[in-house]
Amino acid sequence: MAQVEATTERVVAADAEKVFDALADYRGTRRKLLPEYFSEYEVREGGDGEGTLVHWKLQATSKRVRDCLLEVSEPTDGELVEKDRNSSMVTTWRVTPAGEGSSRVVVTTTWQGAGGIGGFFERTFAPKGLGRIYDTLLANLAAEVEK
């Protein structure tokens, strides 16, 4: 098994604190940002950053659905980490200033991929698919915080 990684980033025309707060608001804003690939969204504990436990299903392809139960932590300022209790998947959101009134959002997801030929295809195609999903989510984030 090899680690698979998908990274997407976007510069958003809003200050870093506002952007981070929107991402960390699992009870309100985050739900609104999710594209159609996400379903069965439910906050089970907390709801604002550190200590949140959130559930969703992620359907990256017509055949592949991940049932995710994510524990949220904030290890450093401007960073949210979502660790899936159901798999090796970890998603890290980093929000940093990018000039006056702007911020850079970088989202990186890693997991232990399958072995063999299936693993080859997963390492080749999954990062691109997940990148498209997160591009949409980041566009929704930009539209929300740039109002």
Short mmCIF file of N, CA and C in Angstrom, two decimals:
data_model
loop_
_atom_site.label_atom_id
_atom_site.label_comp_id
_atom_site.label_asym_id
_atom_site.label_seq_id
_atom_site.Cartn_x
_atom_site.Cartn_y
_atom_site.Cartn_z
N MET A 1 0.84 -1.18 0.00
CA MET A 1 0.00 0.00 0.00
C MET A 1 0.88 1.25 0.00
N ALA A 2 0.50 2.22 -0.78
CA ALA A 2 1.23 3.47 -0.86
C ALA A 2 0.32 4.61 -0.47
N GLN A 3 0.92 5.65 0.07
CA GLN A 3 0.12 6.81 0.44
C GLN A 3 -0.32 7.55 -0.82
N VAL A 4 -1.58 7.96 -0.84
CA VAL A 4 -2.14 8.75 -1.94
C VAL A 4 -2.38 10.15 -1.40
N GLU A 5 -2.08 11.16 -2.21
CA GLU A 5 -2.24 12.54 -1.77
C GLU A 5 -2.89 13.37 -2.86
N ALA A 6 -3.83 14.22 -2.44
CA ALA A 6 -4.49 15.17 -3.34
C ALA A 6 -4.43 16.55 -2.70
N THR A 7 -3.93 17.54 -3.42
CA THR A 7 -3.82 18.90 -2.90
C THR A 7 -4.46 19.87 -3.88
N THR A 8 -5.23 20.81 -3.32
CA THR A 8 -5.88 21.85 -4.10
C THR A 8 -5.72 23.16 -3.35
N GLU A 9 -5.57 24.26 -4.06
CA GLU A 9 -5.48 25.55 -3.38
C GLU A 9 -6.18 26.64 -4.17
N ARG A 10 -6.48 27.72 -3.44
CA ARG A 10 -7.17 28.86 -4.05
C ARG A 10 -6.87 30.11 -3.22
N VAL A 11 -6.71 31.23 -3.89
CA VAL A 11 -6.62 32.52 -3.21
C VAL A 11 -8.03 33.10 -3.16
N VAL A 12 -8.42 33.52 -1.96
CA VAL A 12 -9.77 34.02 -1.72
C VAL A 12 -9.67 35.50 -1.31
N ALA A 13 -10.56 36.33 -1.84
CA ALA A 13 -10.54 37.76 -1.55
C ALA A 13 -11.29 38.06 -0.25
N ALA A 14 -10.75 37.53 0.84
CA ALA A 14 -11.28 37.78 2.19
C ALA A 14 -10.14 37.50 3.16
N ASP A 15 -10.15 38.16 4.32
CA ASP A 15 -9.04 37.96 5.24
C ASP A 15 -9.04 36.55 5.82
N ALA A 16 -7.86 36.11 6.23
CA ALA A 16 -7.65 34.72 6.64
C ALA A 16 -8.55 34.32 7.82
N GLU A 17 -8.76 35.20 8.75
CA GLU A 17 -9.59 34.86 9.91
C GLU A 17 -11.03 34.57 9.48
N LYS A 18 -11.57 35.39 8.60
CA LYS A 18 -12.94 35.18 8.12
C LYS A 18 -13.05 33.86 7.36
N VAL A 19 -12.06 33.55 6.53
CA VAL A 19 -12.08 32.32 5.75
C VAL A 19 -11.97 31.11 6.68
N PHE A 20 -11.04 31.17 7.64
CA PHE A 20 -10.88 30.06 8.58
C PHE A 20 -12.16 29.84 9.38
N ASP A 21 -12.75 30.92 9.86
CA ASP A 21 -13.98 30.79 10.65
C ASP A 21 -15.10 30.14 9.83
N ALA A 22 -15.19 30.45 8.55
CA ALA A 22 -16.20 29.84 7.70
C ALA A 22 -15.96 28.33 7.56
N LEU A 23 -14.71 27.94 7.35
CA LEU A 23 -14.38 26.52 7.22
C LEU A 23 -14.63 25.77 8.53
N ALA A 24 -14.35 26.41 9.65
CA ALA A 24 -14.48 25.77 10.97
C ALA A 24 -15.92 25.71 11.46
N ASP A 25 -16.83 26.42 10.79
CA ASP A 25 -18.24 26.47 11.19
C ASP A 25 -19.00 25.28 10.59
N TYR A 26 -18.84 24.12 11.20
CA TYR A 26 -19.45 22.89 10.68
C TYR A 26 -20.97 22.89 10.85
N ARG A 27 -21.49 23.63 11.81
CA ARG A 27 -22.96 23.68 12.02
C ARG A 27 -23.64 24.55 10.97
N GLY A 28 -22.95 25.56 10.46
CA GLY A 28 -23.59 26.50 9.55
C GLY A 28 -22.96 26.54 8.17
N THR A 29 -21.87 27.28 8.06
CA THR A 29 -21.29 27.58 6.76
C THR A 29 -20.79 26.35 6.01
N ARG A 30 -20.10 25.44 6.70
CA ARG A 30 -19.48 24.30 5.99
C ARG A 30 -20.52 23.50 5.22
N ARG A 31 -21.65 23.27 5.82
CA ARG A 31 -22.73 22.51 5.16
C ARG A 31 -23.09 23.17 3.82
N LYS A 32 -23.13 24.49 3.79
CA LYS A 32 -23.52 25.22 2.57
C LYS A 32 -22.47 25.13 1.47
N LEU A 33 -21.23 24.86 1.85
CA LEU A 33 -20.13 24.85 0.88
C LEU A 33 -20.01 23.53 0.12
N LEU A 34 -20.58 22.47 0.67
CA LEU A 34 -20.36 21.13 0.12
C LEU A 34 -21.08 20.94 -1.21
N PRO A 35 -20.34 20.49 -2.24
CA PRO A 35 -20.98 20.19 -3.53
C PRO A 35 -21.76 18.88 -3.45
N GLU A 36 -22.38 18.51 -4.56
CA GLU A 36 -23.29 17.36 -4.61
C GLU A 36 -22.62 16.02 -4.33
N TYR A 37 -21.31 15.97 -4.27
CA TYR A 37 -20.59 14.72 -3.99
C TYR A 37 -20.73 14.30 -2.53
N PHE A 38 -21.19 15.21 -1.68
CA PHE A 38 -21.35 14.96 -0.25
C PHE A 38 -22.82 14.75 0.07
N SER A 39 -23.11 13.77 0.93
CA SER A 39 -24.49 13.52 1.36
C SER A 39 -24.49 13.08 2.82
N GLU A 40 -25.67 13.00 3.39
CA GLU A 40 -25.88 12.54 4.77
C GLU A 40 -25.02 13.30 5.77
N TYR A 41 -24.88 14.61 5.54
CA TYR A 41 -24.07 15.47 6.42
C TYR A 41 -24.74 15.59 7.79
N GLU A 42 -23.93 15.41 8.84
CA GLU A 42 -24.47 15.49 10.20
C GLU A 42 -23.35 15.84 11.18
N VAL A 43 -23.55 16.90 11.94
CA VAL A 43 -22.63 17.22 13.03
C VAL A 43 -23.08 16.42 14.25
N ARG A 44 -22.19 15.60 14.77
CA ARG A 44 -22.54 14.73 15.89
C ARG A 44 -22.06 15.25 17.23
N GLU A 45 -20.99 16.03 17.22
CA GLU A 45 -20.47 16.67 18.44
C GLU A 45 -19.88 18.01 18.05
N GLY A 46 -19.92 18.95 18.97
CA GLY A 46 -19.31 20.26 18.73
C GLY A 46 -19.99 20.98 17.58
N GLY A 47 -19.17 21.46 16.67
CA GLY A 47 -19.71 22.17 15.51
C GLY A 47 -18.88 23.36 15.10
N ASP A 48 -17.91 23.74 15.97
CA ASP A 48 -17.05 24.88 15.65
C ASP A 48 -15.60 24.48 15.86
N GLY A 49 -14.96 23.99 14.81
CA GLY A 49 -13.55 23.67 14.84
C GLY A 49 -13.19 22.53 15.78
N GLU A 50 -12.14 22.73 16.56
CA GLU A 50 -11.59 21.73 17.49
C GLU A 50 -12.69 21.02 18.27
N GLY A 51 -12.62 19.70 18.29
CA GLY A 51 -13.59 18.92 19.05
C GLY A 51 -14.85 18.54 18.29
N THR A 52 -14.97 18.99 17.06
CA THR A 52 -16.14 18.64 16.27
C THR A 52 -16.01 17.20 15.77
N LEU A 53 -17.13 16.51 15.74
CA LEU A 53 -17.24 15.19 15.12
C LEU A 53 -18.34 15.31 14.08
N VAL A 54 -17.97 15.11 12.82
CA VAL A 54 -18.91 15.32 11.72
C VAL A 54 -18.93 14.09 10.82
N HIS A 55 -20.11 13.78 10.29
CA HIS A 55 -20.28 12.63 9.41
C HIS A 55 -20.76 13.10 8.04
N TRP A 56 -20.27 12.44 7.00
CA TRP A 56 -20.83 12.61 5.66
C TRP A 56 -20.44 11.42 4.81
N LYS A 57 -21.12 11.29 3.70
CA LYS A 57 -20.72 10.32 2.69
C LYS A 57 -20.18 11.10 1.52
N LEU A 58 -19.04 10.65 1.00
CA LEU A 58 -18.39 11.29 -0.14
C LEU A 58 -18.44 10.31 -1.30
N GLN A 59 -19.14 10.71 -2.36
CA GLN A 59 -19.25 9.87 -3.55
C GLN A 59 -18.41 10.50 -4.65
N ALA A 60 -17.16 10.03 -4.74
CA ALA A 60 -16.21 10.59 -5.69
C ALA A 60 -16.46 10.09 -7.11
N THR A 61 -16.98 8.87 -7.23
CA THR A 61 -17.32 8.30 -8.54
C THR A 61 -18.67 7.60 -8.40
N SER A 62 -19.22 7.14 -9.51
CA SER A 62 -20.51 6.46 -9.44
C SER A 62 -20.44 5.16 -8.64
N LYS A 63 -19.25 4.58 -8.53
CA LYS A 63 -19.10 3.31 -7.82
C LYS A 63 -18.43 3.43 -6.46
N ARG A 64 -17.83 4.55 -6.17
CA ARG A 64 -17.02 4.68 -4.94
C ARG A 64 -17.66 5.66 -3.98
N VAL A 65 -18.12 5.17 -2.82
CA VAL A 65 -18.68 6.01 -1.77
C VAL A 65 -17.92 5.75 -0.49
N ARG A 66 -17.40 6.82 0.12
CA ARG A 66 -16.72 6.71 1.42
C ARG A 66 -17.66 7.20 2.50
N ASP A 67 -17.84 6.39 3.54
CA ASP A 67 -18.62 6.77 4.71
C ASP A 67 -17.61 7.36 5.70
N CYS A 68 -17.65 8.66 5.91
CA CYS A 68 -16.64 9.37 6.68
C CYS A 68 -17.19 9.84 8.03
N LEU A 69 -16.46 9.57 9.09
CA LEU A 69 -16.75 10.07 10.42
C LEU A 69 -15.49 10.77 10.88
N LEU A 70 -15.51 12.09 10.86
CA LEU A 70 -14.30 12.89 10.99
C LEU A 70 -14.19 13.59 12.33
N GLU A 71 -13.03 13.42 12.97
CA GLU A 71 -12.68 14.15 14.18
C GLU A 71 -11.89 15.38 13.76
N VAL A 72 -12.29 16.54 14.24
CA VAL A 72 -11.64 17.80 13.83
C VAL A 72 -10.73 18.29 14.94
N SER A 73 -9.51 18.67 14.56
CA SER A 73 -8.58 19.30 15.49
C SER A 73 -8.00 20.56 14.85
N GLU A 74 -7.41 21.40 15.69
CA GLU A 74 -6.75 22.63 15.22
C GLU A 74 -5.34 22.64 15.81
N PRO A 75 -4.41 21.90 15.19
CA PRO A 75 -3.07 21.78 15.76
C PRO A 75 -2.27 23.08 15.79
N THR A 76 -2.51 23.96 14.82
CA THR A 76 -1.83 25.26 14.80
C THR A 76 -2.83 26.31 14.32
N ASP A 77 -2.49 27.59 14.51
CA ASP A 77 -3.36 28.67 14.03
C ASP A 77 -3.55 28.54 12.52
N GLY A 78 -4.78 28.69 12.08
CA GLY A 78 -5.08 28.66 10.65
C GLY A 78 -5.10 27.27 10.05
N GLU A 79 -5.14 26.23 10.90
CA GLU A 79 -5.11 24.86 10.39
C GLU A 79 -6.22 24.02 11.02
N LEU A 80 -6.99 23.36 10.17
CA LEU A 80 -8.01 22.39 10.58
C LEU A 80 -7.58 21.03 10.05
N VAL A 81 -7.64 20.01 10.91
CA VAL A 81 -7.31 18.65 10.48
C VAL A 81 -8.53 17.77 10.75
N GLU A 82 -8.96 17.07 9.72
CA GLU A 82 -10.10 16.16 9.80
C GLU A 82 -9.59 14.73 9.62
N LYS A 83 -9.64 13.94 10.71
CA LYS A 83 -9.18 12.54 10.67
C LYS A 83 -10.39 11.63 10.65
N ASP A 84 -10.44 10.77 9.64
CA ASP A 84 -11.56 9.85 9.47
C ASP A 84 -11.40 8.64 10.39
N ARG A 85 -12.38 8.41 11.23
CA ARG A 85 -12.37 7.23 12.11
C ARG A 85 -12.57 5.94 11.33
N ASN A 86 -13.11 6.02 10.12
CA ASN A 86 -13.45 4.84 9.34
C ASN A 86 -12.38 4.42 8.34
N SER A 87 -11.30 5.19 8.23
CA SER A 87 -10.26 4.88 7.25
C SER A 87 -8.97 5.60 7.65
N SER A 88 -7.99 5.54 6.77
CA SER A 88 -6.72 6.24 7.01
C SER A 88 -6.73 7.66 6.46
N MET A 89 -7.88 8.12 5.97
CA MET A 89 -7.96 9.44 5.32
C MET A 89 -7.82 10.58 6.33
N VAL A 90 -6.96 11.53 5.99
CA VAL A 90 -6.75 12.74 6.78
C VAL A 90 -6.78 13.93 5.82
N THR A 91 -7.62 14.91 6.13
CA THR A 91 -7.69 16.13 5.32
C THR A 91 -7.25 17.31 6.17
N THR A 92 -6.30 18.08 5.64
CA THR A 92 -5.77 19.24 6.33
C THR A 92 -6.09 20.49 5.53
N TRP A 93 -6.71 21.46 6.21
CA TRP A 93 -7.03 22.76 5.63
C TRP A 93 -6.09 23.78 6.24
N ARG A 94 -5.34 24.52 5.40
CA ARG A 94 -4.46 25.58 5.89
C ARG A 94 -4.90 26.90 5.26
N VAL A 95 -5.11 27.89 6.12
CA VAL A 95 -5.51 29.21 5.67
C VAL A 95 -4.44 30.19 6.12
N THR A 96 -3.83 30.90 5.16
CA THR A 96 -2.77 31.87 5.47
C THR A 96 -3.05 33.17 4.74
N PRO A 97 -2.59 34.29 5.30
CA PRO A 97 -2.75 35.57 4.60
C PRO A 97 -2.03 35.54 3.25
N ALA A 98 -2.61 36.22 2.26
CA ALA A 98 -2.02 36.28 0.92
C ALA A 98 -2.13 37.71 0.39
N GLY A 99 -1.63 38.65 1.16
CA GLY A 99 -1.74 40.04 0.78
C GLY A 99 -2.94 40.67 1.47
N GLU A 100 -3.05 41.97 1.33
CA GLU A 100 -4.10 42.70 2.02
C GLU A 100 -5.49 42.24 1.60
N GLY A 101 -6.28 41.79 2.57
CA GLY A 101 -7.66 41.40 2.31
C GLY A 101 -7.82 40.09 1.57
N SER A 102 -6.75 39.31 1.44
CA SER A 102 -6.82 38.03 0.74
C SER A 102 -6.19 36.93 1.58
N SER A 103 -6.54 35.71 1.25
CA SER A 103 -5.94 34.57 1.93
C SER A 103 -5.78 33.41 0.96
N ARG A 104 -4.85 32.55 1.30
CA ARG A 104 -4.61 31.34 0.50
C ARG A 104 -5.15 30.16 1.31
N VAL A 105 -5.97 29.34 0.66
CA VAL A 105 -6.51 28.14 1.29
C VAL A 105 -5.90 26.95 0.55
N VAL A 106 -5.26 26.07 1.31
CA VAL A 106 -4.68 24.85 0.75
C VAL A 106 -5.34 23.68 1.47
N VAL A 107 -5.91 22.77 0.70
CA VAL A 107 -6.52 21.57 1.27
C VAL A 107 -5.76 20.36 0.73
N THR A 108 -5.30 19.50 1.66
CA THR A 108 -4.54 18.31 1.30
C THR A 108 -5.19 17.10 1.96
N THR A 109 -5.49 16.10 1.17
CA THR A 109 -6.04 14.85 1.70
C THR A 109 -5.06 13.73 1.39
N THR A 110 -4.78 12.91 2.42
CA THR A 110 -3.91 11.76 2.25
C THR A 110 -4.62 10.52 2.79
N TRP A 111 -4.27 9.37 2.24
CA TRP A 111 -4.77 8.09 2.75
C TRP A 111 -3.87 6.98 2.23
N GLN A 112 -3.97 5.83 2.87
CA GLN A 112 -3.24 4.65 2.42
C GLN A 112 -4.02 4.00 1.30
N GLY A 113 -3.44 3.99 0.13
CA GLY A 113 -4.12 3.44 -1.04
C GLY A 113 -4.01 1.93 -1.12
N ALA A 114 -4.75 1.37 -2.04
CA ALA A 114 -4.74 -0.07 -2.27
C ALA A 114 -3.42 -0.48 -2.93
N GLY A 115 -3.14 -1.76 -2.87
CA GLY A 115 -1.97 -2.30 -3.55
C GLY A 115 -2.33 -2.78 -4.94
N GLY A 116 -1.36 -3.28 -5.66
CA GLY A 116 -1.58 -3.89 -6.96
C GLY A 116 -2.06 -2.93 -8.03
N ILE A 117 -2.71 -3.49 -9.03
CA ILE A 117 -3.18 -2.69 -10.16
C ILE A 117 -4.26 -1.71 -9.73
N GLY A 118 -5.13 -2.12 -8.77
CA GLY A 118 -6.15 -1.21 -8.25
C GLY A 118 -5.51 0.01 -7.60
N GLY A 119 -4.42 -0.23 -6.88
CA GLY A 119 -3.70 0.88 -6.24
C GLY A 119 -3.08 1.81 -7.26
N PHE A 120 -2.57 1.26 -8.36
CA PHE A 120 -2.01 2.09 -9.42
C PHE A 120 -3.07 3.06 -9.95
N PHE A 121 -4.26 2.52 -10.25
CA PHE A 121 -5.33 3.38 -10.76
C PHE A 121 -5.79 4.38 -9.71
N GLU A 122 -5.84 3.96 -8.45
CA GLU A 122 -6.23 4.88 -7.38
C GLU A 122 -5.24 6.04 -7.27
N ARG A 123 -3.95 5.73 -7.27
CA ARG A 123 -2.92 6.78 -7.17
C ARG A 123 -2.93 7.69 -8.39
N THR A 124 -3.32 7.14 -9.54
CA THR A 124 -3.33 7.92 -10.78
C THR A 124 -4.55 8.82 -10.89
N PHE A 125 -5.73 8.30 -10.57
CA PHE A 125 -6.97 9.02 -10.85
C PHE A 125 -7.63 9.67 -9.65
N ALA A 126 -7.51 9.08 -8.47
CA ALA A 126 -8.21 9.62 -7.29
C ALA A 126 -7.80 11.06 -6.96
N PRO A 127 -6.50 11.40 -7.00
CA PRO A 127 -6.15 12.80 -6.70
C PRO A 127 -6.78 13.80 -7.65
N LYS A 128 -6.91 13.46 -8.92
CA LYS A 128 -7.54 14.37 -9.88
C LYS A 128 -9.01 14.53 -9.57
N GLY A 129 -9.69 13.43 -9.28
CA GLY A 129 -11.12 13.49 -8.96
C GLY A 129 -11.38 14.28 -7.69
N LEU A 130 -10.58 14.01 -6.67
CA LEU A 130 -10.74 14.74 -5.41
C LEU A 130 -10.39 16.21 -5.61
N GLY A 131 -9.40 16.49 -6.46
CA GLY A 131 -9.06 17.87 -6.77
C GLY A 131 -10.23 18.63 -7.37
N ARG A 132 -10.98 17.99 -8.26
CA ARG A 132 -12.16 18.63 -8.86
C ARG A 132 -13.23 18.90 -7.80
N ILE A 133 -13.41 17.95 -6.89
CA ILE A 133 -14.39 18.13 -5.82
C ILE A 133 -14.00 19.32 -4.95
N TYR A 134 -12.73 19.38 -4.55
CA TYR A 134 -12.29 20.48 -3.69
C TYR A 134 -12.22 21.81 -4.43
N ASP A 135 -11.97 21.79 -5.74
CA ASP A 135 -12.06 23.04 -6.52
C ASP A 135 -13.45 23.64 -6.39
N THR A 136 -14.47 22.79 -6.50
CA THR A 136 -15.85 23.25 -6.37
C THR A 136 -16.13 23.77 -4.97
N LEU A 137 -15.67 23.03 -3.96
CA LEU A 137 -15.89 23.47 -2.58
C LEU A 137 -15.20 24.81 -2.33
N LEU A 138 -13.97 24.98 -2.82
CA LEU A 138 -13.26 26.24 -2.62
C LEU A 138 -13.91 27.39 -3.39
N ALA A 139 -14.48 27.11 -4.55
CA ALA A 139 -15.23 28.15 -5.27
C ALA A 139 -16.46 28.56 -4.46
N ASN A 140 -17.14 27.58 -3.86
CA ASN A 140 -18.29 27.89 -3.01
C ASN A 140 -17.85 28.70 -1.78
N LEU A 141 -16.71 28.35 -1.21
CA LEU A 141 -16.16 29.10 -0.07
C LEU A 141 -15.90 30.54 -0.48
N ALA A 142 -15.25 30.74 -1.60
CA ALA A 142 -14.95 32.09 -2.09
C ALA A 142 -16.25 32.90 -2.26
N ALA A 143 -17.25 32.29 -2.88
CA ALA A 143 -18.52 32.98 -3.10
C ALA A 143 -19.17 33.35 -1.78
N GLU A 144 -19.02 32.52 -0.77
CA GLU A 144 -19.62 32.76 0.54
C GLU A 144 -18.91 33.89 1.30
N VAL A 145 -17.59 33.86 1.34
CA VAL A 145 -16.86 34.84 2.17
C VAL A 145 -16.55 36.14 1.45
N GLU A 146 -16.67 36.18 0.15
CA GLU A 146 -16.39 37.40 -0.62
C GLU A 146 -17.62 38.28 -0.76
N LYS A 147 -18.74 37.89 -0.13
CA LYS A 147 -19.98 38.67 -0.20
C LYS A 147 -19.80 40.04 0.39
#
